[in-house]
Amino acid sequence: MAPGLAVVAIAVAIALAVAAVAPAVSALTVAVVLGIAAGNLGFLPKSCGPGLTWAARRLVRAGVVLLGLQLAVTDVLDLGGGMLVVVLATVAGTFLGTRLLGRWLGLPAGLSTLVATGFSICGAAAVAAMEGVVPRRDRDVATAVALVTLFGSIWMLLLPLLAELLGLSARATGGWAGASVHEVAQVLVGAAPAGAAAVSVAVVVKLSRVVLLAPLVAIVGRRQGRWLPPVFVLGFVAMILVRSSGFLPVPVLDVAKTAATVLMAGALFALGSTVRLKELLATGPRALVLGAGSTALVAGISLAGLALVGW
């Protein structure tokens, strides 16, 4: 596995360097793009295959576990009952609506489920977490990662413009960004034009969506005949409880956050390397319609919810 893991390490270093120079760019997004480029330009010899396969499967699970340390139950509860209902409605409506749209478009159920998870929860990380419990093809995973990266990037740029056009307050803009933008890093970009208060709200709202990753994966896995949730999902929940206890000092949490980014970047580079643009294009406009429709669902449901609860 050494050649593949060495390439992953180099890619992660590049992704982190780019993110450090341009904070508006997520290291995870850079890693996916690097993987897609490397896979399609023929830069990866066959000897890299075993290491890349291992990274795509193993690193993401470790990253998801550490992601739990970014969540404290008290922070989520502080949002209030109204906002929590909005988050639940947004995740449920986007997930179910995306799956129905995928069925209507005639797309594979595995692809529709992966896209629904990524768009409703937390982007490529959620796709990678769900792919282990649903029947799917490797190209379904790659396509879902590509779609969530593409449409997440588009939506994070459109949201602040629409929020200003609609006259939303900083609080409402932050709530909308947290409830609708796909990746955690993209949420920061979407909320930043409205100021620091918007960013603060956006992060907590976004993490409240991430909390739902564990039960969603467990429910889908149960419907596929898996009686117990995957071990990494249980680890994710355990880390939330550890963070909520207040036992760990801030420096340890900071290291865990960096480690989670490194692990997820490595996994997403490996997943990106399996994306074949020819195959993505061969799926036709249906996959793009699914991505656009899912983005419209998460944006529309969350905005309507915010209006109803008075945000």
Short mmCIF file of C-alpha atoms in Angstrom, two decimals:
data_model
loop_
_atom_site.label_atom_id
_atom_site.label_comp_id
_atom_site.label_asym_id
_atom_site.label_seq_id
_atom_site.Cartn_x
_atom_site.Cartn_y
_atom_site.Cartn_z
CA MET A 1 0.00 0.00 0.00
CA ALA A 2 3.01 2.29 0.28
CA PRO A 3 2.82 3.99 -3.17
CA GLY A 4 -0.84 4.90 -2.80
CA LEU A 5 -0.47 6.14 0.77
CA ALA A 6 2.56 8.22 -0.22
CA VAL A 7 0.51 9.93 -2.94
CA VAL A 8 -2.29 10.53 -0.44
CA ALA A 9 0.15 12.14 1.99
CA ILE A 10 1.50 14.46 -0.71
CA ALA A 11 -2.02 15.42 -1.80
CA VAL A 12 -3.08 16.18 1.77
CA ALA A 13 0.00 18.38 2.26
CA ILE A 14 -0.85 20.32 -0.89
CA ALA A 15 -4.51 20.67 0.12
CA LEU A 16 -3.59 21.98 3.58
CA ALA A 17 -1.08 24.41 2.06
CA VAL A 18 -3.67 25.79 -0.36
CA ALA A 19 -6.22 26.16 2.44
CA ALA A 20 -3.65 27.98 4.58
CA VAL A 21 -2.90 30.47 1.80
CA ALA A 22 -6.56 30.85 0.79
CA PRO A 23 -8.72 30.27 3.92
CA ALA A 24 -11.90 30.63 1.86
CA VAL A 25 -11.00 27.37 0.11
CA SER A 26 -11.67 24.16 2.02
CA ALA A 27 -8.81 21.67 2.24
CA LEU A 28 -11.40 18.96 1.61
CA THR A 29 -12.55 20.61 -1.61
CA VAL A 30 -8.94 20.97 -2.77
CA ALA A 31 -8.31 17.31 -1.98
CA VAL A 32 -11.32 16.19 -4.04
CA VAL A 33 -10.27 18.35 -6.98
CA LEU A 34 -6.70 17.04 -6.80
CA GLY A 35 -7.99 13.48 -6.75
CA ILE A 36 -10.25 14.04 -9.76
CA ALA A 37 -7.40 15.67 -11.67
CA ALA A 38 -4.90 12.95 -10.81
CA GLY A 39 -7.33 10.18 -11.70
CA ASN A 40 -8.33 11.65 -15.04
CA LEU A 41 -4.93 12.86 -16.21
CA GLY A 42 -3.27 9.47 -15.74
CA PHE A 43 -0.90 10.57 -12.97
CA LEU A 44 -1.63 7.53 -10.79
CA PRO A 45 0.05 4.23 -11.70
CA LYS A 46 -1.69 0.95 -10.90
CA SER A 47 0.68 0.41 -7.98
CA CYS A 48 -1.18 3.19 -6.15
CA GLY A 49 -4.47 1.27 -6.26
CA PRO A 50 -4.26 -0.70 -2.99
CA GLY A 51 -3.20 2.31 -0.93
CA LEU A 52 -5.88 4.54 -2.43
CA THR A 53 -8.57 1.93 -1.83
CA TRP A 54 -7.49 1.55 1.79
CA ALA A 55 -7.43 5.33 2.32
CA ALA A 56 -10.89 5.81 0.82
CA ARG A 57 -12.41 3.24 3.18
CA ARG A 58 -10.42 3.57 6.40
CA LEU A 59 -9.39 7.19 6.72
CA VAL A 60 -12.91 8.50 6.31
CA ARG A 61 -14.20 6.40 9.18
CA ALA A 62 -11.48 7.65 11.52
CA GLY A 63 -12.19 11.20 10.37
CA VAL A 64 -15.91 10.86 11.07
CA VAL A 65 -15.16 9.61 14.59
CA LEU A 66 -12.96 12.63 15.31
CA LEU A 67 -15.58 14.92 13.79
CA GLY A 68 -17.70 14.11 16.83
CA LEU A 69 -15.29 16.07 19.01
CA GLN A 70 -16.39 19.27 17.28
CA LEU A 71 -19.94 18.87 18.61
CA ALA A 72 -21.22 19.70 22.08
CA VAL A 73 -24.82 18.83 22.87
CA THR A 74 -25.24 22.04 24.88
CA ASP A 75 -24.29 24.20 21.87
CA VAL A 76 -26.93 22.51 19.76
CA LEU A 77 -29.62 22.84 22.45
CA ASP A 78 -28.84 26.54 22.83
CA LEU A 79 -30.24 27.10 19.34
CA GLY A 80 -33.72 26.66 20.72
CA GLY A 81 -36.56 24.33 19.84
CA GLY A 82 -37.64 26.25 16.76
CA MET A 83 -34.27 26.08 15.06
CA LEU A 84 -33.87 22.41 15.92
CA VAL A 85 -37.22 21.69 14.25
CA VAL A 86 -36.01 23.57 11.17
CA VAL A 87 -32.84 21.46 11.08
CA LEU A 88 -34.78 18.21 11.43
CA ALA A 89 -37.29 19.23 8.76
CA THR A 90 -34.53 20.34 6.40
CA VAL A 91 -32.54 17.13 6.74
CA ALA A 92 -35.57 14.85 6.50
CA GLY A 93 -37.20 16.78 3.65
CA THR A 94 -33.99 17.03 1.63
CA PHE A 95 -33.06 13.39 2.14
CA LEU A 96 -36.47 11.97 1.24
CA GLY A 97 -37.11 14.48 -1.54
CA THR A 98 -33.74 13.82 -3.17
CA ARG A 99 -34.32 10.08 -3.13
CA LEU A 100 -37.73 10.53 -4.74
CA LEU A 101 -36.27 12.85 -7.36
CA GLY A 102 -33.53 10.32 -8.11
CA ARG A 103 -36.13 7.58 -8.56
CA TRP A 104 -38.17 9.82 -10.86
CA LEU A 105 -35.04 10.55 -12.91
CA GLY A 106 -34.31 6.82 -13.22
CA LEU A 107 -30.97 7.01 -11.37
CA PRO A 108 -29.58 4.11 -9.31
CA ALA A 109 -30.94 3.96 -5.76
CA GLY A 110 -27.42 3.87 -4.34
CA LEU A 111 -26.46 7.09 -6.09
CA SER A 112 -29.66 8.83 -5.02
CA THR A 113 -29.15 7.82 -1.39
CA LEU A 114 -25.54 9.01 -1.35
CA VAL A 115 -26.44 12.36 -2.91
CA ALA A 116 -29.37 12.73 -0.51
CA THR A 117 -27.07 12.13 2.46
CA GLY A 118 -24.35 14.48 1.31
CA PHE A 119 -26.69 17.35 0.45
CA SER A 120 -28.82 17.03 3.58
CA ILE A 121 -26.05 16.51 6.17
CA CYS A 122 -22.45 17.56 5.57
CA GLY A 123 -21.26 17.05 2.02
CA ALA A 124 -18.57 14.62 0.95
CA ALA A 125 -17.90 13.42 4.50
CA ALA A 126 -21.51 12.26 4.81
CA VAL A 127 -21.33 10.55 1.41
CA ALA A 128 -18.26 8.67 2.54
CA ALA A 129 -19.94 7.69 5.81
CA MET A 130 -23.09 6.38 4.11
CA GLU A 131 -21.38 4.45 1.30
CA GLY A 132 -20.49 1.62 3.66
CA VAL A 133 -24.10 0.71 4.48
CA VAL A 134 -25.90 0.91 1.11
CA PRO A 135 -25.58 -1.19 -2.06
CA ARG A 136 -23.74 1.04 -4.53
CA ARG A 137 -21.15 1.06 -7.28
CA ASP A 138 -17.79 2.76 -6.84
CA ARG A 139 -18.72 5.25 -9.53
CA ASP A 140 -21.87 6.15 -7.56
CA VAL A 141 -19.68 7.24 -4.65
CA ALA A 142 -17.41 9.19 -6.94
CA THR A 143 -20.34 10.86 -8.71
CA ALA A 144 -21.98 11.83 -5.42
CA VAL A 145 -18.72 13.36 -4.14
CA ALA A 146 -18.30 15.30 -7.39
CA LEU A 147 -21.88 16.60 -7.27
CA VAL A 148 -21.74 17.71 -3.65
CA THR A 149 -18.45 19.49 -4.30
CA LEU A 150 -19.77 21.24 -7.40
CA PHE A 151 -23.15 22.34 -6.08
CA GLY A 152 -21.84 23.10 -2.59
CA SER A 153 -19.33 25.50 -4.10
CA ILE A 154 -22.01 27.16 -6.26
CA TRP A 155 -24.47 27.51 -3.38
CA MET A 156 -21.94 28.99 -0.93
CA LEU A 157 -21.36 31.81 -3.43
CA LEU A 158 -25.04 32.37 -4.26
CA LEU A 159 -26.39 32.32 -0.71
CA PRO A 160 -24.92 35.64 0.55
CA LEU A 161 -26.13 37.39 -2.61
CA LEU A 162 -29.67 36.02 -2.19
CA ALA A 163 -29.64 36.77 1.55
CA GLU A 164 -28.83 40.41 0.82
CA LEU A 165 -31.46 40.54 -1.91
CA LEU A 166 -34.06 39.15 0.51
CA GLY A 167 -33.00 41.57 3.24
CA LEU A 168 -32.14 38.85 5.76
CA SER A 169 -30.55 39.82 9.06
CA ALA A 170 -27.08 38.58 10.01
CA ARG A 171 -28.65 36.02 12.33
CA ALA A 172 -31.01 34.75 9.65
CA THR A 173 -28.22 34.63 7.07
CA GLY A 174 -26.08 32.57 9.43
CA GLY A 175 -28.97 30.26 10.17
CA TRP A 176 -29.71 29.79 6.47
CA ALA A 177 -26.05 29.10 5.66
CA GLY A 178 -25.74 26.57 8.47
CA ALA A 179 -28.98 24.84 7.53
CA SER A 180 -28.41 24.63 3.78
CA VAL A 181 -24.75 24.83 2.68
CA HIS A 182 -23.20 21.40 2.16
CA GLU A 183 -19.65 21.33 3.58
CA VAL A 184 -18.65 22.76 6.98
CA ALA A 185 -15.93 24.90 5.39
CA GLN A 186 -18.34 26.12 2.71
CA VAL A 187 -20.69 27.28 5.46
CA LEU A 188 -18.04 29.72 6.67
CA VAL A 189 -17.71 31.20 3.18
CA GLY A 190 -21.47 31.50 2.77
CA ALA A 191 -21.97 33.27 6.11
CA ALA A 192 -18.82 35.44 6.19
CA PRO A 193 -20.18 38.41 4.15
CA ALA A 194 -22.85 38.93 6.85
CA GLY A 195 -20.25 39.28 9.59
CA ALA A 196 -18.83 37.42 12.57
CA ALA A 197 -22.22 37.01 14.27
CA ALA A 198 -23.58 35.22 11.20
CA VAL A 199 -20.57 32.91 11.06
CA SER A 200 -20.96 32.00 14.74
CA VAL A 201 -24.62 31.08 14.26
CA ALA A 202 -23.91 29.25 11.00
CA VAL A 203 -21.30 26.96 12.54
CA VAL A 204 -23.56 25.82 15.39
CA VAL A 205 -26.53 25.27 13.07
CA LYS A 206 -24.34 23.32 10.67
CA LEU A 207 -22.97 21.12 13.43
CA SER A 208 -26.53 20.41 14.56
CA ARG A 209 -27.07 18.92 11.10
CA VAL A 210 -23.89 16.88 11.45
CA VAL A 211 -25.27 15.34 14.67
CA LEU A 212 -27.96 13.71 12.53
CA LEU A 213 -25.37 11.80 10.49
CA ALA A 214 -25.20 8.98 13.03
CA PRO A 215 -28.93 8.25 13.29
CA LEU A 216 -29.41 8.62 9.53
CA VAL A 217 -26.66 6.10 8.74
CA ALA A 218 -28.02 3.77 11.43
CA ILE A 219 -31.60 3.98 10.07
CA VAL A 220 -30.54 3.37 6.46
CA GLY A 221 -28.27 0.54 7.57
CA ARG A 222 -31.14 -1.05 9.50
CA ARG A 223 -33.32 -0.94 6.39
CA GLN A 224 -30.52 -2.76 4.56
CA GLY A 225 -30.56 -5.52 7.18
CA ARG A 226 -27.74 -4.22 9.40
CA TRP A 227 -28.99 -4.64 12.96
CA LEU A 228 -26.12 -2.72 14.53
CA PRO A 229 -24.81 0.68 13.45
CA PRO A 230 -21.29 0.67 11.96
CA VAL A 231 -18.55 0.91 14.58
CA PHE A 232 -17.39 4.29 13.32
CA VAL A 233 -20.91 5.70 13.83
CA LEU A 234 -20.86 4.51 17.43
CA GLY A 235 -17.43 6.11 17.79
CA PHE A 236 -18.83 9.37 16.40
CA VAL A 237 -21.59 9.38 19.04
CA ALA A 238 -19.09 8.52 21.78
CA MET A 239 -16.89 11.48 20.79
CA ILE A 240 -19.90 13.82 20.95
CA LEU A 241 -20.50 12.66 24.51
CA VAL A 242 -16.81 13.14 25.38
CA ARG A 243 -16.86 16.68 23.97
CA SER A 244 -20.10 17.47 25.79
CA SER A 245 -18.58 16.37 29.11
CA GLY A 246 -16.11 19.26 28.97
CA PHE A 247 -13.32 16.92 30.02
CA LEU A 248 -10.97 17.59 27.11
CA PRO A 249 -8.92 20.83 27.09
CA VAL A 250 -9.04 23.21 24.11
CA PRO A 251 -5.54 22.29 22.79
CA VAL A 252 -6.58 18.64 22.53
CA LEU A 253 -9.76 19.59 20.68
CA ASP A 254 -7.74 21.74 18.28
CA VAL A 255 -5.41 18.83 17.51
CA ALA A 256 -8.40 16.53 16.99
CA LYS A 257 -9.97 19.03 14.59
CA THR A 258 -6.78 19.20 12.53
CA ALA A 259 -6.44 15.42 12.57
CA ALA A 260 -10.02 15.03 11.36
CA THR A 261 -9.31 17.42 8.47
CA VAL A 262 -6.15 15.52 7.52
CA LEU A 263 -7.92 12.16 7.58
CA MET A 264 -10.95 13.38 5.65
CA ALA A 265 -8.75 15.14 3.06
CA GLY A 266 -6.81 11.91 2.50
CA ALA A 267 -10.01 9.91 2.10
CA LEU A 268 -11.59 12.44 -0.25
CA PHE A 269 -8.48 12.60 -2.44
CA ALA A 270 -8.68 8.83 -2.77
CA LEU A 271 -12.40 8.97 -3.55
CA GLY A 272 -11.83 11.80 -6.02
CA SER A 273 -9.26 9.72 -7.86
CA THR A 274 -12.02 7.23 -8.73
CA VAL A 275 -14.13 9.90 -10.45
CA ARG A 276 -14.05 9.46 -14.20
CA LEU A 277 -15.32 12.54 -15.94
CA LYS A 278 -16.34 10.50 -18.98
CA GLU A 279 -18.55 8.32 -16.78
CA LEU A 280 -19.93 11.39 -15.00
CA LEU A 281 -20.83 12.94 -18.34
CA ALA A 282 -22.23 9.62 -19.52
CA THR A 283 -24.75 9.78 -16.67
CA GLY A 284 -26.09 12.68 -18.66
CA PRO A 285 -27.89 15.71 -17.33
CA ARG A 286 -29.89 13.55 -14.93
CA ALA A 287 -27.16 13.59 -12.27
CA LEU A 288 -26.82 17.36 -12.60
CA VAL A 289 -30.59 17.75 -12.30
CA LEU A 290 -30.48 15.64 -9.14
CA GLY A 291 -27.75 17.85 -7.67
CA ALA A 292 -29.56 21.06 -8.60
CA GLY A 293 -32.86 19.73 -7.29
CA SER A 294 -31.35 18.62 -4.00
CA THR A 295 -29.72 22.02 -3.53
CA ALA A 296 -33.04 23.72 -4.22
CA LEU A 297 -34.72 21.46 -1.65
CA VAL A 298 -32.23 22.12 1.15
CA ALA A 299 -32.24 25.87 0.42
CA GLY A 300 -36.02 26.18 0.09
CA ILE A 301 -37.02 24.04 3.08
CA SER A 302 -34.53 25.72 5.40
CA LEU A 303 -35.49 29.25 4.32
CA ALA A 304 -39.20 28.51 4.75
CA GLY A 305 -38.50 27.02 8.16
CA LEU A 306 -36.52 30.05 9.29
CA ALA A 307 -39.38 32.31 8.24
CA LEU A 308 -41.93 30.20 10.14
CA VAL A 309 -39.95 30.22 13.42
CA GLY A 310 -39.25 33.95 13.19
CA TRP A 311 -35.53 33.93 12.44
#
